[in-house]
Coordinates of C-alpha atoms (C1' of nucleotides) in Angstrom, one line a residue:
Chain A
M1394 CA -10.8 1.3 -6.5
T1395 CA -13.4 1.9 -3.9
F1396 CA -14.0 2.1 -0.2
D1397 CA -16.1 -1.0 0.3
S1398 CA -18.6 -1.2 3.0
C1399 CA -21.2 -3.7 1.8
E1400 CA -22.5 -6.1 4.4
D1401 CA -23.2 -9.2 2.3
N1402 CA -22.8 -12.4 4.4
R1403 CA -20.5 -10.5 6.7
D1404 CA -21.7 -12.2 9.9
K1405 CA -21.7 -15.6 8.4
K1406 CA -18.2 -15.3 6.9
M1407 CA -16.7 -13.8 10.0
A1408 CA -18.2 -16.5 12.2
E1409 CA -16.8 -19.1 9.9
I1410 CA -13.3 -17.6 10.0
V1411 CA -13.3 -17.2 13.8
D1412 CA -14.4 -20.9 14.2
R1413 CA -11.7 -22.0 11.8
I1414 CA -9.0 -20.1 13.7
R1415 CA -10.1 -21.5 17.1
N1416 CA -10.0 -25.0 15.7
C1417 CA -6.6 -24.7 14.1
N1418 CA -4.5 -27.7 15.3
L1419 CA -1.2 -26.8 13.8
G1420 CA 0.3 -26.3 17.3
C1421 CA 2.7 -23.5 16.4
Y1422 CA 5.3 -22.5 19.0
R1423 CA 4.5 -25.5 21.3
H1424 CA 8.2 -26.5 21.2
E1425 CA 8.9 -23.1 22.9
Y1426 CA 6.9 -24.1 26.0
T1427 CA 9.7 -25.8 28.1
A1428 CA 9.5 -23.9 31.4
S1429 CA 6.9 -22.2 33.5
L1430 CA 6.5 -18.5 33.2
R1431 CA 5.9 -15.9 35.9
T1432 CA 3.6 -12.9 35.2
R1433 CA 3.9 -9.4 36.8
G1434 CA 1.4 -10.3 39.6
N1435 CA 3.6 -13.3 40.6
R1436 CA 1.1 -15.7 38.9
V1437 CA 2.9 -18.8 37.7
I1438 CA 1.8 -20.2 34.4
S1439 CA 2.8 -23.9 34.1
V1440 CA 4.2 -25.6 31.0
E1441 CA 1.0 -27.7 31.0
E1442 CA -1.2 -24.5 30.9
L1443 CA 0.9 -23.2 28.0
K1444 CA 0.7 -26.4 26.1
N1445 CA -3.1 -26.6 26.6
G1446 CA -3.6 -23.1 25.2
K1447 CA -5.9 -22.7 22.1
P1448 CA -5.5 -20.2 19.2
L1449 CA -6.9 -16.9 20.6
V1450 CA -9.1 -14.7 18.5
D1451 CA -11.8 -12.2 19.3
D1452 CA -15.6 -13.0 19.2
W1453 CA -17.5 -11.6 16.3
R1454 CA -20.0 -9.0 17.3
G1455 CA -20.4 -7.0 14.1
Q1456 CA -17.5 -4.7 14.9
N1457 CA -16.3 -2.0 12.5
I1458 CA -12.6 -1.6 13.6
L1459 CA -10.0 -4.3 12.9
F1460 CA -7.2 -4.0 15.5
I1461 CA -4.1 -6.1 14.8
S1462 CA -1.4 -6.5 17.4
Q1463 CA 1.7 -8.7 17.8
A1464 CA 0.6 -11.8 19.8
P1465 CA -1.5 -12.8 22.8
S1466 CA 0.2 -12.3 26.2
K1467 CA 1.1 -15.4 28.2
Q1468 CA -1.7 -14.8 30.6
A1469 CA -4.2 -14.1 27.8
W1470 CA -3.0 -17.4 26.2
A1471 CA -3.3 -19.4 29.5
D1472 CA -6.8 -17.9 30.2
N1473 CA -7.9 -18.1 26.5
E1474 CA -9.2 -14.5 27.0
L1475 CA -8.1 -11.3 25.2
S1476 CA -6.4 -9.1 27.7
S1477 CA -8.4 -5.9 27.2
R1478 CA -8.6 -5.3 30.9
D1479 CA -4.9 -5.9 31.6
N1480 CA -3.4 -4.1 28.6
S1481 CA -1.6 -1.0 29.9
F1482 CA -1.7 0.8 26.6
L1483 CA -5.5 0.4 26.4
V1484 CA -6.3 0.9 30.1
N1485 CA -4.0 3.7 30.9
L1486 CA -3.7 5.6 27.6
L1487 CA -6.5 4.9 25.1
F1488 CA -9.6 4.2 27.3
P1489 CA -9.4 7.4 29.5
K1490 CA -9.3 9.5 26.3
V1491 CA -11.8 7.6 24.2
Y1492 CA -14.3 6.9 27.0
P1493 CA -13.6 9.5 29.6
H1494 CA -16.9 9.4 31.4
D1495 CA -17.7 5.8 30.9
D1496 CA -17.8 3.1 33.6
S1497 CA -17.5 0.2 31.2
P1498 CA -14.8 1.1 28.6
V1499 CA -13.9 -2.5 27.9
E1500 CA -17.5 -3.2 26.8
K1501 CA -17.4 -0.1 24.6
W1502 CA -14.1 -1.2 23.1
Q1503 CA -15.4 -4.7 22.5
K1504 CA -18.4 -3.4 20.7
S1505 CA -16.4 -1.6 18.1
V1506 CA -13.1 -3.5 17.9
F1507 CA -12.4 -6.9 16.4
W1508 CA -8.9 -7.9 17.8
L1509 CA -6.6 -10.1 15.8
H1510 CA -2.9 -10.9 16.3
T1511 CA 0.0 -11.5 13.9
S1512 CA 0.2 -14.8 15.8
N1513 CA -2.9 -16.5 17.2
C1514 CA -0.8 -18.5 19.5
Y1515 CA 1.6 -17.4 22.3
P1516 CA 5.1 -17.3 20.7
G1517 CA 7.0 -18.2 23.8
K1518 CA 9.4 -16.3 25.9
A1519 CA 12.8 -15.2 24.4
N1520 CA 16.0 -15.9 26.3
G1521 CA 16.3 -12.2 27.3
E1522 CA 13.4 -9.9 28.2
G1523 CA 10.1 -10.1 26.4
D1524 CA 8.3 -12.6 24.3
N1525 CA 9.6 -14.2 21.1
A1526 CA 8.8 -12.4 17.9
P1527 CA 6.0 -14.0 15.9
D1528 CA 7.2 -16.0 12.9
P1529 CA 6.3 -14.0 9.7
E1530 CA 5.5 -17.2 8.0
D1531 CA 3.0 -18.1 10.8
C1532 CA -0.4 -19.2 9.7
A1533 CA -2.0 -16.3 11.5
A1534 CA -1.0 -13.8 8.8
V1535 CA -2.9 -16.0 6.4
Y1536 CA -6.1 -14.9 8.1
F1537 CA -5.5 -11.1 7.8
D1538 CA -6.8 -10.8 4.3
E1539 CA -9.6 -13.3 4.9
V1540 CA -10.8 -11.2 7.8
I1541 CA -10.4 -7.9 5.9
N1542 CA -12.3 -9.2 2.9
A1543 CA -15.1 -10.6 5.1
M1544 CA -15.3 -7.9 7.7
K1545 CA -14.7 -4.9 5.4
P1546 CA -13.7 -2.7 8.3
E1547 CA -14.3 1.0 8.5
C1548 CA -10.8 1.3 9.8
I1549 CA -7.7 -1.0 10.5
V1550 CA -5.4 -0.3 13.3
L1551 CA -1.9 -1.9 13.1
M1552 CA 0.0 -2.0 16.3
G1553 CA 3.8 -2.6 16.0
K1554 CA 6.2 -3.6 13.3
Y1555 CA 5.1 -7.2 13.0
A1556 CA 1.5 -6.2 12.2
T1557 CA 2.7 -3.6 9.6
Q1558 CA 5.2 -5.9 7.9
H1559 CA 2.6 -8.2 6.4
F1560 CA 1.4 -5.2 4.4
T1561 CA 4.7 -3.5 3.7
K1562 CA 6.3 -6.6 2.3
S1563 CA 3.5 -6.8 -0.3
H1564 CA 3.6 -3.1 -0.9
R1565 CA -0.1 -2.8 0.1
L1566 CA 0.4 -0.1 2.8
S1567 CA 0.5 3.4 1.3
L1568 CA 4.0 4.7 2.0
S1569 CA 6.5 6.9 0.4
T1570 CA 9.1 4.1 0.4
K1571 CA 9.3 0.9 -1.6
R1572 CA 11.2 -0.9 1.2
T1573 CA 9.6 -4.1 2.3
K1574 CA 10.6 -3.6 6.0
P1575 CA 10.6 0.1 6.7
P1576 CA 11.3 1.0 10.3
L1577 CA 8.2 1.7 12.3
K1578 CA 9.4 5.1 13.2
D1579 CA 9.6 6.0 9.5
I1580 CA 6.0 4.8 8.9
L1581 CA 4.8 6.8 11.9
K1582 CA 6.7 9.9 10.6
Y1583 CA 5.2 9.5 7.1
Q1584 CA 1.7 9.1 8.6
H1585 CA 2.3 12.2 10.6
E1586 CA 3.5 14.1 7.5
C1587 CA 0.3 13.0 5.6
Q1588 CA -1.9 14.2 8.5
R1589 CA -4.2 11.3 7.9
P1590 CA -4.4 7.6 8.3
L1591 CA -2.5 5.5 5.7
L1592 CA -4.3 3.1 3.3
I1593 CA -4.2 -0.6 2.8
T1594 CA -5.1 -2.0 -0.6
S1595 CA -7.1 -5.3 -0.6
E1596 CA -5.4 -8.4 -2.0
D1597 CA -7.3 -8.1 -5.3
G1598 CA -6.6 -4.4 -5.5
T1599 CA -10.2 -3.3 -5.6
C1600 CA -10.7 -1.8 -2.1
L1601 CA -8.9 0.7 0.1
Y1602 CA -9.0 0.6 3.9
E1603 CA -8.1 3.5 6.2
T1604 CA -5.2 2.2 8.3
I1605 CA -3.8 3.7 11.5
V1606 CA -0.3 2.5 12.4
L1607 CA 0.5 2.6 16.1
K1608 CA 3.6 1.9 18.1
H1609 CA 3.0 0.1 21.4
A1610 CA 3.4 3.0 23.8
R1611 CA 5.8 2.5 26.6
N1612 CA 6.1 4.5 29.8
K1613 CA 9.0 6.5 28.2
S1614 CA 8.4 9.8 26.4
I1615 CA 6.2 9.6 23.3
S1616 CA 7.4 11.2 20.0
T1617 CA 5.2 13.7 18.1
S1618 CA 4.4 11.1 15.4
E1619 CA 3.4 8.5 18.0
K1620 CA 1.2 11.1 19.6
F1621 CA -0.4 11.9 16.2
A1622 CA -1.0 8.2 15.6
I1623 CA -2.6 7.8 19.0
G1624 CA -4.8 10.8 18.3
L1625 CA -6.0 9.2 15.0
A1626 CA -6.8 6.0 16.9
I1627 CA -8.8 7.9 19.5
K1628 CA -10.7 9.7 16.8
A1629 CA -11.5 6.4 15.0
L1630 CA -12.6 4.7 18.3
K1631 CA -14.8 7.6 19.2
N1632 CA -16.5 7.5 15.8
N1633 CA -16.8 3.7 15.4
G1634 CA -14.0 3.6 12.8
K1635 CA -14.7 6.8 10.9
T1636 CA -11.9 9.4 11.0
G1637 CA -13.3 11.5 8.2
L1638 CA -9.8 12.3 7.1
V1639 CA -9.3 10.0 4.0
K1640 CA -12.5 9.6 2.0
S1641 CA -12.7 13.3 1.1
I1642 CA -9.3 13.1 -0.6
L1643 CA -9.7 9.7 -2.3
P1644 CA -10.2 11.0 -5.9
S1645 CA -6.8 12.6 -5.9
I1646 CA -4.7 9.8 -4.5
D1647 CA -3.5 6.5 -5.7
T1648 CA -2.9 3.4 -3.6
K1649 CA 0.5 4.7 -2.5
G1650 CA -1.0 7.8 -1.1
T1651 CA 0.7 10.0 -3.6
P1652 CA -0.9 12.3 -6.3
L1653 CA -2.0 10.4 -9.4
R1654 CA 0.2 11.0 -12.4
H1655 CA -2.0 12.4 -15.1
T1656 CA -0.6 11.0 -18.4
W1657 CA -1.5 12.0 -22.0
L1658 CA -3.0 8.5 -22.4
K1659 CA -5.3 9.1 -19.4
E1660 CA -6.2 12.6 -20.6
I1661 CA -7.0 11.4 -24.2
T1662 CA -9.1 8.5 -22.9
E1663 CA -11.1 10.8 -20.6
V1664 CA -11.6 13.3 -23.4
L1665 CA -13.0 10.6 -25.7
E1666 CA -15.3 9.4 -23.0
T1667 CA -16.5 13.0 -22.5
L1668 CA -17.0 13.4 -26.2
G1669 CA -19.2 10.3 -26.4
G1670 CA -16.7 7.6 -27.2
D1671 CA -15.3 9.0 -30.5
A1672 CA -14.2 12.3 -31.9
K1673 CA -12.1 14.0 -34.6
N1674 CA -8.7 15.4 -33.8
N1675 CA -9.8 19.0 -33.8
A1676 CA -12.6 18.2 -31.2
I1677 CA -10.1 16.3 -29.1
Y1678 CA -7.6 19.2 -29.2
R1679 CA -10.3 21.7 -28.3
E1680 CA -11.5 19.6 -25.3
I1681 CA -8.0 19.1 -24.0
E1682 CA -7.5 22.9 -24.2
N1683 CA -10.8 23.5 -22.4
R1684 CA -10.0 21.0 -19.6
G1685 CA -6.6 22.6 -18.9
N1686 CA -5.2 19.5 -17.3
M1687 CA -2.1 19.2 -19.4
E1688 CA 0.9 21.4 -20.0
L1689 CA 0.5 22.4 -23.7
K1690 CA 4.0 22.6 -25.1
P1691 CA 4.4 23.7 -28.8
T1692 CA 4.4 20.1 -30.1
W1693 CA 1.5 18.9 -27.8
K1694 CA -0.8 18.0 -30.7
Q1695 CA 1.9 15.6 -32.1
I1696 CA 2.1 14.0 -28.7
V1697 CA -1.6 13.4 -28.8
T1698 CA -1.5 11.6 -32.1
K1699 CA 1.6 9.8 -31.2
T1700 CA 0.0 8.6 -28.0
I1701 CA -3.1 7.5 -29.8
G1702 CA -1.0 5.7 -32.4
L1703 CA 1.0 3.8 -29.7
H1704 CA -2.3 2.5 -28.3
S1705 CA -4.2 1.7 -31.5
S1706 CA -3.5 -1.5 -33.5
D1707 CA -5.1 0.2 -36.4
T1708 CA -1.9 2.3 -36.9
G1709 CA 1.6 1.3 -38.0
S1710 CA 3.0 2.9 -34.8
Y1711 CA 1.1 0.6 -32.5
K1712 CA 3.5 -0.7 -29.9
E1713 CA 3.2 -4.5 -29.2
G1714 CA 2.3 -5.0 -25.6
N1715 CA 0.5 -1.7 -25.2
P1716 CA -3.2 -1.9 -24.4
D1717 CA -5.2 -1.5 -27.7
I1718 CA -7.4 1.3 -26.5
F1719 CA -8.3 3.3 -29.6
Y1720 CA -9.6 2.4 -33.1
M1721 CA -9.4 4.5 -36.2
I1722 CA -12.8 5.4 -37.7
E1723 CA -11.2 7.4 -40.6
T1724 CA -8.1 9.5 -40.8
G1725 CA -8.0 11.9 -37.9
H1726 CA -11.2 10.4 -36.3
W1727 CA -10.7 8.1 -33.3
G1728 CA -12.9 6.0 -31.0
L1729 CA -12.5 4.2 -27.7
R1730 CA -12.7 0.4 -28.2
N1731 CA -14.3 -0.3 -24.9
F1732 CA -16.6 2.7 -24.7
Q1733 CA -20.0 2.0 -23.0
N1734 CA -22.8 4.5 -22.5
Chain B
dG1486 C1' -2.4 14.3 -40.3
dG1487 C1' 0.4 10.5 -39.4
dT1488 C1' 4.9 8.0 -38.7
dC1489 C1' 9.5 7.4 -37.3
dA1490 C1' 13.9 7.9 -34.8
dC1491 C1' 16.2 9.6 -31.1
dC1492 C1' 16.9 11.4 -26.7
dC1493 C1' 15.5 12.7 -22.0
dT1494 C1' 13.1 12.0 -17.6
dC1495 C1' 10.8 9.5 -14.3
dT1496 C1' 9.5 5.3 -11.9
dT1497 C1' 10.5 0.9 -10.2
dA1498 C1' 13.2 -3.0 -9.0
dA1499 C1' 17.6 -5.1 -8.2
dT1500 C1' 22.1 -4.8 -6.4
dT1501 C1' 25.8 -3.0 -3.7
dT1502 C1' 27.7 -0.8 0.2
dG1503 C1' 28.3 0.6 4.9
dG1504 C1' 27.2 0.6 9.8
dC1505 C1' 25.9 -1.9 13.7
Chain C
dG257 C1' 25.0 -11.6 9.4
dC258 C1' 21.4 -8.4 9.2
dC259 C1' 19.3 -4.2 8.0
dA260 C1' 19.0 0.3 5.9
dA261 C1' 20.6 3.5 2.6
dA262 C1' 22.6 4.5 -1.6
dT263 C1' 23.5 3.3 -6.2
dT264 C1' 22.6 1.3 -10.6
dA265 C1' 19.9 -0.6 -14.4
dA266 C1' 15.8 -1.3 -17.1
dG267 C1' 11.6 0.0 -18.9
dA268 C1' 7.9 3.2 -20.0
dG269 C1' 6.3 7.6 -21.0
dG270 C1' 7.1 12.1 -22.7
dG271 C1' 9.2 15.6 -26.0
dT272 C1' 11.2 17.0 -30.4
dG273 C1' 12.4 17.3 -35.2
dA274 C1' 12.3 15.4 -39.7
dC275 C1' 9.9 13.3 -43.1
dC276 C1' 6.0 11.3 -46.0

DNA sequence: GGTCACCCTCTTAATTTGGC
DNA sequence: GCCAAATTAAGAGGGTGACC
């Protein structure tokens, strides 16, 4: 498991994905566009404008931060332009803190952030207030992993529950819960407790990406965990995606963000690697004692031989289905099958 | 030194329950 | 009916004692 930052074909792959999204002709949500909609500034967006909208996705400019929010606004949809200048969260909250002395915060934002939505099309207006929730089966979520794999962002920012659910339902967002739809407030609370960004594991399980979960800030009071999340986002934006809070602790965490469980199997494997791929029992015992990683109860040497036996098809105690890790050189002398110098 | 049987603990996933 | 929390069940790993 590594933090991946290689740049191979990045631009080419991203340009191809952006082009494919923009030319998507599935026409999701078009059945929702039955009446004109009025925006805050009393602008009226006609049904025709809504129906003429095209899937909306950011331009590729070599950005390092992947920002995923719920869906384009109706005006962004009608204008086919991301609403960086109209988004109150960005303009009123983030930009003044990230770019306090800059006259062109939008340009700075666009330079470092690639903006994607859980729905590339406007999902229509709900009967009550607000827009419809994006359909979790929407094609847009299909692009998340394609974009992540191609872009290999320094940092991912997920805004809102719909952006996080794609990763919680597949258990790829590092959380203390196994629930597939944990409430956003719980995710924010856990992120605050960890005092660092969370992690997303790539689809193939080989890469980890720092991930900041945000709640779309309202004008109401902001909780401590929301403030912490916004602070993380500000830090990431100021440093082009680098928070410096995760990579230093990577060796001690697994993909769920919890301490790795150090088993006897892992200890014995590491000891044999240290001893050159094979060793006699006494040398193995001595090395385990020297390392001091394990709790050495009175019967610990029996546990070592039992564990080796359970994972070696050369013994009668090998358990079918276990990985066949060790081989017997002679009685009391063991080797690692896949050891390579 | 190695094997076996038994039991305990922990993790994970599935199911049930209760509140809204 | 939906969602979240609690409960239950299954499986794997770990620990121990007895025996060869």
